[in-house]
Amino acid sequence: MSFGDPNPNNPYGQQPGQPPQGQPGYGYPQQAPQGVPPQGQPGYGYPQQQPGIPPQGQPGYGYPPQPGGTLQANNGFINVAGLGTVELATMGRRLGARALDGVAYGILYAIFSAIGVASIVGASKSIDDCSGLEYGTPAYSQCVNDAADASVGIVAGFFGFIAVFALIALLYEWLMVSIWGATLGKMVLNVKVVKESTGQAPGLGAGFIRWIIPMVGSLFCGLGTLLVYLSPFFDNSGKLQGWHDRAGSTIVIKTK
């Protein structure tokens, strides 16, 4: 009487339909190591991932980062990296700050203009002083030549003052906004210009772009500059970004 497998072709004594122990059977799925769920089947305790969605808490390859400034339901507040939730500056504050800066510009311009006008008036009087000399004499000719030279120097000095004024205006607006995010007018009204993506001051590059666009507009009788400063009214994003803000990727916020 035989106690072995009646099938002489089954040397391992396994039941039909089962692979030999310790050896992978042809056509039989291999078991995964302990603690690892089988491929193609959700394992108990293992989170299932949806197709096209990166794992939570990990940046997905090929997925764009979230924008730096996120508007909150058009309520005047915005989330900015590094600053948290801040309030956008109203157009009243922005135009008020611009008006204060305009007053500062006007005072400087008046000072330089007065110096130039006084110089020109002084030159014209020096020419009149030659009228007491006899016409055609060497003394008269010398007096006229000296007065003409003085006039040329005074006129050149006047335009030099204008150039210095323009340079001061450039450095005032460009450097202050680039480095500190605010001019004196903006500081008084608690308004600051920041990069939308970082919440920091714009920097020299973005600050210059933001400054040059209104200046180019001034070439059209000042109407272009006015339109640039009023352009936040036309912004449909809710961020009150003017054309110069969009070009420099900046927003204007309240600091208090």
mmCIF file of C-alpha atoms in Angstrom:
data_model
loop_
_atom_site.group_PDB
_atom_site.id
_atom_site.type_symbol
_atom_site.label_atom_id
_atom_site.label_comp_id
_atom_site.label_asym_id
_atom_site.label_seq_id
_atom_site.Cartn_x
_atom_site.Cartn_y
_atom_site.Cartn_z
ATOM 1 C CA MET A 1 0.000 0.000 0.000
ATOM 2 C CA SER A 2 1.454 3.340 -1.057
ATOM 3 C CA PHE A 3 1.167 6.408 1.193
ATOM 4 C CA GLY A 4 2.713 8.753 -1.325
ATOM 5 C CA ASP A 5 1.133 10.821 -3.980
ATOM 6 C CA PRO A 6 -0.628 8.549 -6.402
ATOM 7 C CA ASN A 7 0.556 10.817 -9.137
ATOM 8 C CA PRO A 8 4.122 9.835 -9.993
ATOM 9 C CA ASN A 9 4.599 13.226 -11.794
ATOM 10 C CA ASN A 10 4.136 15.173 -8.560
ATOM 11 C CA PRO A 11 7.398 14.585 -6.718
ATOM 12 C CA TYR A 12 6.766 17.362 -4.143
ATOM 13 C CA GLY A 13 3.597 15.963 -2.749
ATOM 14 C CA GLN A 14 1.704 19.227 -3.224
ATOM 15 C CA GLN A 15 -1.997 19.428 -3.778
ATOM 16 C CA PRO A 16 -3.044 19.984 -7.338
ATOM 17 C CA GLY A 17 -3.271 23.684 -8.284
ATOM 18 C CA GLN A 18 -0.701 24.854 -5.668
ATOM 19 C CA PRO A 19 2.898 25.832 -6.450
ATOM 20 C CA PRO A 20 5.711 24.055 -4.623
ATOM 21 C CA GLN A 21 6.605 25.661 -1.324
ATOM 22 C CA GLY A 22 9.560 28.038 -1.491
ATOM 23 C CA GLN A 23 9.517 28.207 -5.258
ATOM 24 C CA PRO A 24 7.556 30.564 -7.458
ATOM 25 C CA GLY A 25 5.147 28.655 -9.602
ATOM 26 C CA TYR A 26 4.671 29.328 -13.217
ATOM 27 C CA GLY A 27 1.545 31.421 -13.592
ATOM 28 C CA TYR A 28 1.254 32.005 -9.848
ATOM 29 C CA PRO A 29 1.556 35.562 -8.483
ATOM 30 C CA GLN A 30 4.535 36.090 -6.244
ATOM 31 C CA GLN A 31 3.826 37.279 -2.724
ATOM 32 C CA ALA A 32 5.250 40.684 -1.807
ATOM 33 C CA PRO A 33 7.488 41.006 1.267
ATOM 34 C CA GLN A 34 5.789 41.525 4.582
ATOM 35 C CA GLY A 35 4.511 45.118 5.057
ATOM 36 C CA VAL A 36 4.316 45.913 1.330
ATOM 37 C CA PRO A 37 0.862 45.754 -0.306
ATOM 38 C CA PRO A 38 0.512 43.725 -3.503
ATOM 39 C CA GLN A 39 0.930 45.723 -6.666
ATOM 40 C CA GLY A 40 -2.298 46.832 -8.252
ATOM 41 C CA GLN A 41 -4.253 46.344 -4.998
ATOM 42 C CA PRO A 42 -4.825 48.975 -2.291
ATOM 43 C CA GLY A 43 -3.099 47.917 0.912
ATOM 44 C CA TYR A 44 -4.659 48.336 4.310
ATOM 45 C CA GLY A 45 -3.356 51.586 5.798
ATOM 46 C CA TYR A 46 -1.769 52.767 2.541
ATOM 47 C CA PRO A 47 -3.216 56.015 1.109
ATOM 48 C CA GLN A 48 -4.576 55.704 -2.377
ATOM 49 C CA GLN A 49 -3.378 58.331 -4.850
ATOM 50 C CA GLN A 50 -5.669 59.815 -7.434
ATOM 51 C CA PRO A 51 -4.359 59.963 -10.969
ATOM 52 C CA GLY A 52 -2.842 63.344 -11.905
ATOM 53 C CA ILE A 53 -2.699 64.584 -8.288
ATOM 54 C CA PRO A 54 0.654 64.770 -6.471
ATOM 55 C CA PRO A 55 0.952 63.272 -2.966
ATOM 56 C CA GLN A 56 -0.103 65.607 -0.203
ATOM 57 C CA GLY A 57 2.746 67.441 1.442
ATOM 58 C CA GLN A 58 5.118 66.773 -1.444
ATOM 59 C CA PRO A 59 5.678 68.998 -4.499
ATOM 60 C CA GLY A 60 4.593 67.181 -7.639
ATOM 61 C CA TYR A 61 6.943 67.081 -10.567
ATOM 62 C CA GLY A 62 5.613 69.330 -13.290
ATOM 63 C CA TYR A 63 3.074 71.049 -11.054
ATOM 64 C CA PRO A 64 3.403 74.848 -11.033
ATOM 65 C CA PRO A 65 3.830 76.548 -7.635
ATOM 66 C CA GLN A 66 1.008 78.610 -6.199
ATOM 67 C CA PRO A 67 1.112 82.359 -6.947
ATOM 68 C CA GLY A 68 2.679 84.637 -4.355
ATOM 69 C CA GLY A 69 -0.376 86.847 -3.798
ATOM 70 C CA THR A 70 -3.810 85.289 -3.321
ATOM 71 C CA LEU A 71 -6.772 87.626 -3.198
ATOM 72 C CA GLN A 72 -9.392 86.977 -0.542
ATOM 73 C CA ALA A 73 -12.840 87.208 -2.100
ATOM 74 C CA ASN A 74 -12.379 90.796 -3.330
ATOM 75 C CA ASN A 75 -12.565 92.123 0.237
ATOM 76 C CA GLY A 76 -9.410 94.213 -0.002
ATOM 77 C CA PHE A 77 -7.148 91.679 1.707
ATOM 78 C CA ILE A 78 -4.478 89.545 0.074
ATOM 79 C CA ASN A 79 -2.180 86.728 1.215
ATOM 80 C CA VAL A 80 1.445 87.520 0.428
ATOM 81 C CA ALA A 81 4.440 85.270 1.035
ATOM 82 C CA GLY A 82 6.485 86.467 3.994
ATOM 83 C CA LEU A 83 3.788 88.915 5.127
ATOM 84 C CA GLY A 84 0.707 86.782 5.613
ATOM 85 C CA THR A 85 -2.649 88.493 5.212
ATOM 86 C CA VAL A 86 -2.324 92.204 4.427
ATOM 87 C CA GLU A 87 -4.694 94.901 3.234
ATOM 88 C CA LEU A 88 -4.365 96.517 -0.158
ATOM 89 C CA ALA A 89 -3.896 100.285 -0.153
ATOM 90 C CA THR A 90 -6.960 102.141 -1.354
ATOM 91 C CA MET A 91 -6.766 104.454 -4.316
ATOM 92 C CA GLY A 92 -7.464 107.381 -1.980
ATOM 93 C CA ARG A 93 -4.301 106.656 -0.009
ATOM 94 C CA ARG A 94 -2.261 106.053 -3.144
ATOM 95 C CA LEU A 95 -3.337 109.279 -4.820
ATOM 96 C CA GLY A 96 -2.888 111.155 -1.543
ATOM 97 C CA ALA A 97 0.688 109.870 -1.256
ATOM 98 C CA ARG A 98 1.297 110.880 -4.861
ATOM 99 C CA ALA A 99 -0.046 114.365 -4.103
ATOM 100 C CA LEU A 100 2.318 114.734 -1.131
ATOM 101 C CA ASP A 101 5.246 113.695 -3.297
ATOM 102 C CA GLY A 102 4.068 116.189 -5.903
ATOM 103 C CA VAL A 103 4.201 118.958 -3.289
ATOM 104 C CA ALA A 104 7.802 117.993 -2.471
ATOM 105 C CA TYR A 105 8.659 118.030 -6.180
ATOM 106 C CA GLY A 106 6.975 121.416 -6.569
ATOM 107 C CA ILE A 107 8.989 122.977 -3.756
ATOM 108 C CA LEU A 108 12.265 121.735 -5.241
ATOM 109 C CA TYR A 109 11.255 122.885 -8.722
ATOM 110 C CA ALA A 110 10.305 126.335 -7.423
ATOM 111 C CA ILE A 111 13.671 126.695 -5.683
ATOM 112 C CA PHE A 112 15.678 125.735 -8.757
ATOM 113 C CA SER A 113 13.504 127.862 -11.025
ATOM 114 C CA ALA A 114 13.897 130.911 -8.787
ATOM 115 C CA ILE A 115 17.665 130.534 -8.859
ATOM 116 C CA GLY A 116 17.628 130.282 -12.654
ATOM 117 C CA VAL A 117 15.302 133.261 -13.129
ATOM 118 C CA ALA A 118 17.337 135.397 -10.734
ATOM 119 C CA SER A 119 20.478 134.534 -12.661
ATOM 120 C CA ILE A 120 18.944 135.532 -15.974
ATOM 121 C CA VAL A 121 17.633 138.802 -14.544
ATOM 122 C CA GLY A 122 21.077 139.544 -13.148
ATOM 123 C CA ALA A 123 22.623 138.937 -16.557
ATOM 124 C CA SER A 124 20.184 141.298 -18.278
ATOM 125 C CA LYS A 125 21.025 144.043 -15.778
ATOM 126 C CA SER A 126 24.735 143.612 -16.442
ATOM 127 C CA ILE A 127 24.080 144.273 -20.132
ATOM 128 C CA ASP A 128 22.142 147.415 -19.237
ATOM 129 C CA ASP A 129 25.136 148.595 -17.230
ATOM 130 C CA CYS A 130 27.053 148.906 -20.484
ATOM 131 C CA SER A 131 24.670 151.580 -21.704
ATOM 132 C CA GLY A 132 26.575 154.232 -19.745
ATOM 133 C CA LEU A 133 29.651 153.643 -21.865
ATOM 134 C CA GLU A 134 30.234 155.241 -25.220
ATOM 135 C CA TYR A 135 29.170 152.945 -28.024
ATOM 136 C CA GLY A 136 32.052 151.620 -30.117
ATOM 137 C CA THR A 137 34.730 152.225 -27.578
ATOM 138 C CA PRO A 138 36.951 149.361 -26.399
ATOM 139 C CA ALA A 139 35.474 149.688 -22.907
ATOM 140 C CA TYR A 140 31.924 149.281 -24.268
ATOM 141 C CA SER A 141 32.906 146.261 -26.368
ATOM 142 C CA GLN A 142 34.615 144.628 -23.405
ATOM 143 C CA CYS A 143 31.579 145.247 -21.216
ATOM 144 C CA VAL A 144 29.205 143.689 -23.768
ATOM 145 C CA ASN A 145 31.453 140.649 -24.239
ATOM 146 C CA ASP A 146 31.697 140.114 -20.499
ATOM 147 C CA ALA A 147 27.918 140.375 -20.132
ATOM 148 C CA ALA A 148 27.365 137.900 -22.987
ATOM 149 C CA ASP A 149 29.760 135.400 -21.446
ATOM 150 C CA ALA A 150 27.992 135.792 -18.117
ATOM 151 C CA SER A 151 24.610 135.231 -19.783
ATOM 152 C CA VAL A 152 25.780 132.030 -21.475
ATOM 153 C CA GLY A 153 27.142 130.725 -18.203
ATOM 154 C CA ILE A 154 23.961 131.642 -16.351
ATOM 155 C CA VAL A 155 21.700 129.975 -18.927
ATOM 156 C CA ALA A 156 23.885 126.862 -18.860
ATOM 157 C CA GLY A 157 23.679 126.928 -15.096
ATOM 158 C CA PHE A 158 19.886 127.205 -15.253
ATOM 159 C CA PHE A 159 19.588 124.100 -17.418
ATOM 160 C CA GLY A 160 22.104 122.441 -15.158
ATOM 161 C CA PHE A 161 19.790 123.114 -12.233
ATOM 162 C CA ILE A 162 16.927 121.556 -14.182
ATOM 163 C CA ALA A 163 19.053 118.485 -14.891
ATOM 164 C CA VAL A 164 19.960 118.205 -11.216
ATOM 165 C CA PHE A 165 16.278 118.489 -10.316
ATOM 166 C CA ALA A 166 15.411 115.685 -12.751
ATOM 167 C CA LEU A 167 18.184 113.542 -11.259
ATOM 168 C CA ILE A 168 16.907 114.171 -7.745
ATOM 169 C CA ALA A 169 13.397 113.226 -8.848
ATOM 170 C CA LEU A 170 14.747 110.012 -10.366
ATOM 171 C CA LEU A 171 16.743 109.048 -7.303
ATOM 172 C CA TYR A 172 13.936 110.050 -4.943
ATOM 173 C CA GLU A 173 11.241 107.919 -6.576
ATOM 174 C CA TRP A 174 13.355 105.083 -7.939
ATOM 175 C CA LEU A 175 15.748 104.436 -5.082
ATOM 176 C CA MET A 176 13.313 104.954 -2.234
ATOM 177 C CA VAL A 177 10.678 102.638 -3.714
ATOM 178 C CA SER A 178 13.305 100.099 -4.772
ATOM 179 C CA ILE A 179 15.050 99.897 -1.397
ATOM 180 C CA TRP A 180 12.402 100.829 1.169
ATOM 181 C CA GLY A 181 9.221 100.362 -0.860
ATOM 182 C CA ALA A 182 7.975 103.865 -0.120
ATOM 183 C CA THR A 183 8.600 107.546 -0.778
ATOM 184 C CA LEU A 184 8.065 110.208 1.888
ATOM 185 C CA GLY A 185 4.449 110.638 0.820
ATOM 186 C CA LYS A 186 3.817 106.899 1.036
ATOM 187 C CA MET A 187 5.492 106.737 4.460
ATOM 188 C CA VAL A 188 3.241 109.511 5.781
ATOM 189 C CA LEU A 189 0.092 107.677 4.613
ATOM 190 C CA ASN A 190 1.364 104.188 5.566
ATOM 191 C CA VAL A 191 1.545 102.888 2.007
ATOM 192 C CA LYS A 192 4.211 100.486 0.751
ATOM 193 C CA VAL A 193 5.116 98.910 -2.589
ATOM 194 C CA VAL A 194 6.144 95.227 -2.408
ATOM 195 C CA LYS A 195 6.828 92.374 -4.799
ATOM 196 C CA GLU A 196 3.717 90.262 -5.135
ATOM 197 C CA SER A 197 5.671 87.003 -5.071
ATOM 198 C CA THR A 198 7.905 87.697 -2.046
ATOM 199 C CA GLY A 199 6.431 90.553 -0.016
ATOM 200 C CA GLN A 200 9.807 92.325 -0.066
ATOM 201 C CA ALA A 201 10.771 95.727 -1.479
ATOM 202 C CA PRO A 202 10.775 95.725 -5.309
ATOM 203 C CA GLY A 203 14.545 96.010 -5.804
ATOM 204 C CA LEU A 204 16.385 98.196 -8.302
ATOM 205 C CA GLY A 205 15.185 96.405 -11.450
ATOM 206 C CA ALA A 206 11.469 96.282 -10.693
ATOM 207 C CA GLY A 207 11.642 99.717 -9.064
ATOM 208 C CA PHE A 208 13.118 101.252 -12.214
ATOM 209 C CA ILE A 209 10.496 99.592 -14.434
ATOM 210 C CA ARG A 210 7.778 100.886 -12.144
ATOM 211 C CA TRP A 211 9.255 104.413 -12.336
ATOM 212 C CA ILE A 212 10.033 104.627 -16.043
ATOM 213 C CA ILE A 213 6.537 103.782 -17.317
ATOM 214 C CA PRO A 214 4.875 106.938 -15.917
ATOM 215 C CA MET A 215 7.882 108.975 -17.097
ATOM 216 C CA VAL A 216 7.416 107.727 -20.648
ATOM 217 C CA GLY A 217 3.765 108.715 -20.345
ATOM 218 C CA SER A 218 4.827 112.277 -19.480
ATOM 219 C CA LEU A 219 6.104 112.684 -23.042
ATOM 220 C CA PHE A 220 2.463 112.889 -24.174
ATOM 221 C CA CYS A 221 1.749 116.224 -22.465
ATOM 222 C CA GLY A 222 1.467 114.467 -19.109
ATOM 223 C CA LEU A 223 -1.727 112.644 -20.090
ATOM 224 C CA GLY A 224 0.074 109.305 -20.252
ATOM 225 C CA THR A 225 1.378 109.742 -16.711
ATOM 226 C CA LEU A 226 -2.108 110.572 -15.462
ATOM 227 C CA LEU A 227 -3.525 107.468 -17.133
ATOM 228 C CA VAL A 228 -0.818 105.280 -15.583
ATOM 229 C CA TYR A 229 -1.561 106.584 -12.090
ATOM 230 C CA LEU A 230 -5.310 106.099 -12.633
ATOM 231 C CA SER A 231 -4.928 102.673 -14.261
ATOM 232 C CA PRO A 232 -5.538 100.754 -10.986
ATOM 233 C CA PHE A 233 -9.171 101.786 -11.376
ATOM 234 C CA PHE A 234 -9.282 99.666 -14.564
ATOM 235 C CA ASP A 235 -7.775 96.545 -12.960
ATOM 236 C CA ASN A 236 -10.351 93.737 -12.933
ATOM 237 C CA SER A 237 -8.188 91.379 -10.829
ATOM 238 C CA GLY A 238 -9.195 93.096 -7.591
ATOM 239 C CA LYS A 239 -5.546 93.795 -6.667
ATOM 240 C CA LEU A 240 -5.605 97.471 -7.730
ATOM 241 C CA GLN A 241 -2.531 96.968 -9.876
ATOM 242 C CA GLY A 242 -1.690 99.788 -12.247
ATOM 243 C CA TRP A 243 0.089 99.264 -15.542
ATOM 244 C CA HIS A 244 3.390 100.088 -13.842
ATOM 245 C CA ASP A 245 2.564 97.607 -11.040
ATOM 246 C CA ARG A 246 1.893 94.825 -13.530
ATOM 247 C CA ALA A 247 5.134 95.557 -15.370
ATOM 248 C CA GLY A 248 7.116 95.443 -12.119
ATOM 249 C CA SER A 249 5.080 92.561 -10.571
ATOM 250 C CA THR A 250 4.298 94.714 -7.539
ATOM 251 C CA ILE A 251 1.300 95.479 -5.375
ATOM 252 C CA VAL A 252 0.644 98.413 -3.036
ATOM 253 C CA ILE A 253 -0.382 97.591 0.531
ATOM 254 C CA LYS A 254 -1.214 99.353 3.783
ATOM 255 C CA THR A 255 1.315 99.086 6.574
ATOM 256 C CA LYS A 256 -1.039 100.180 9.371
#
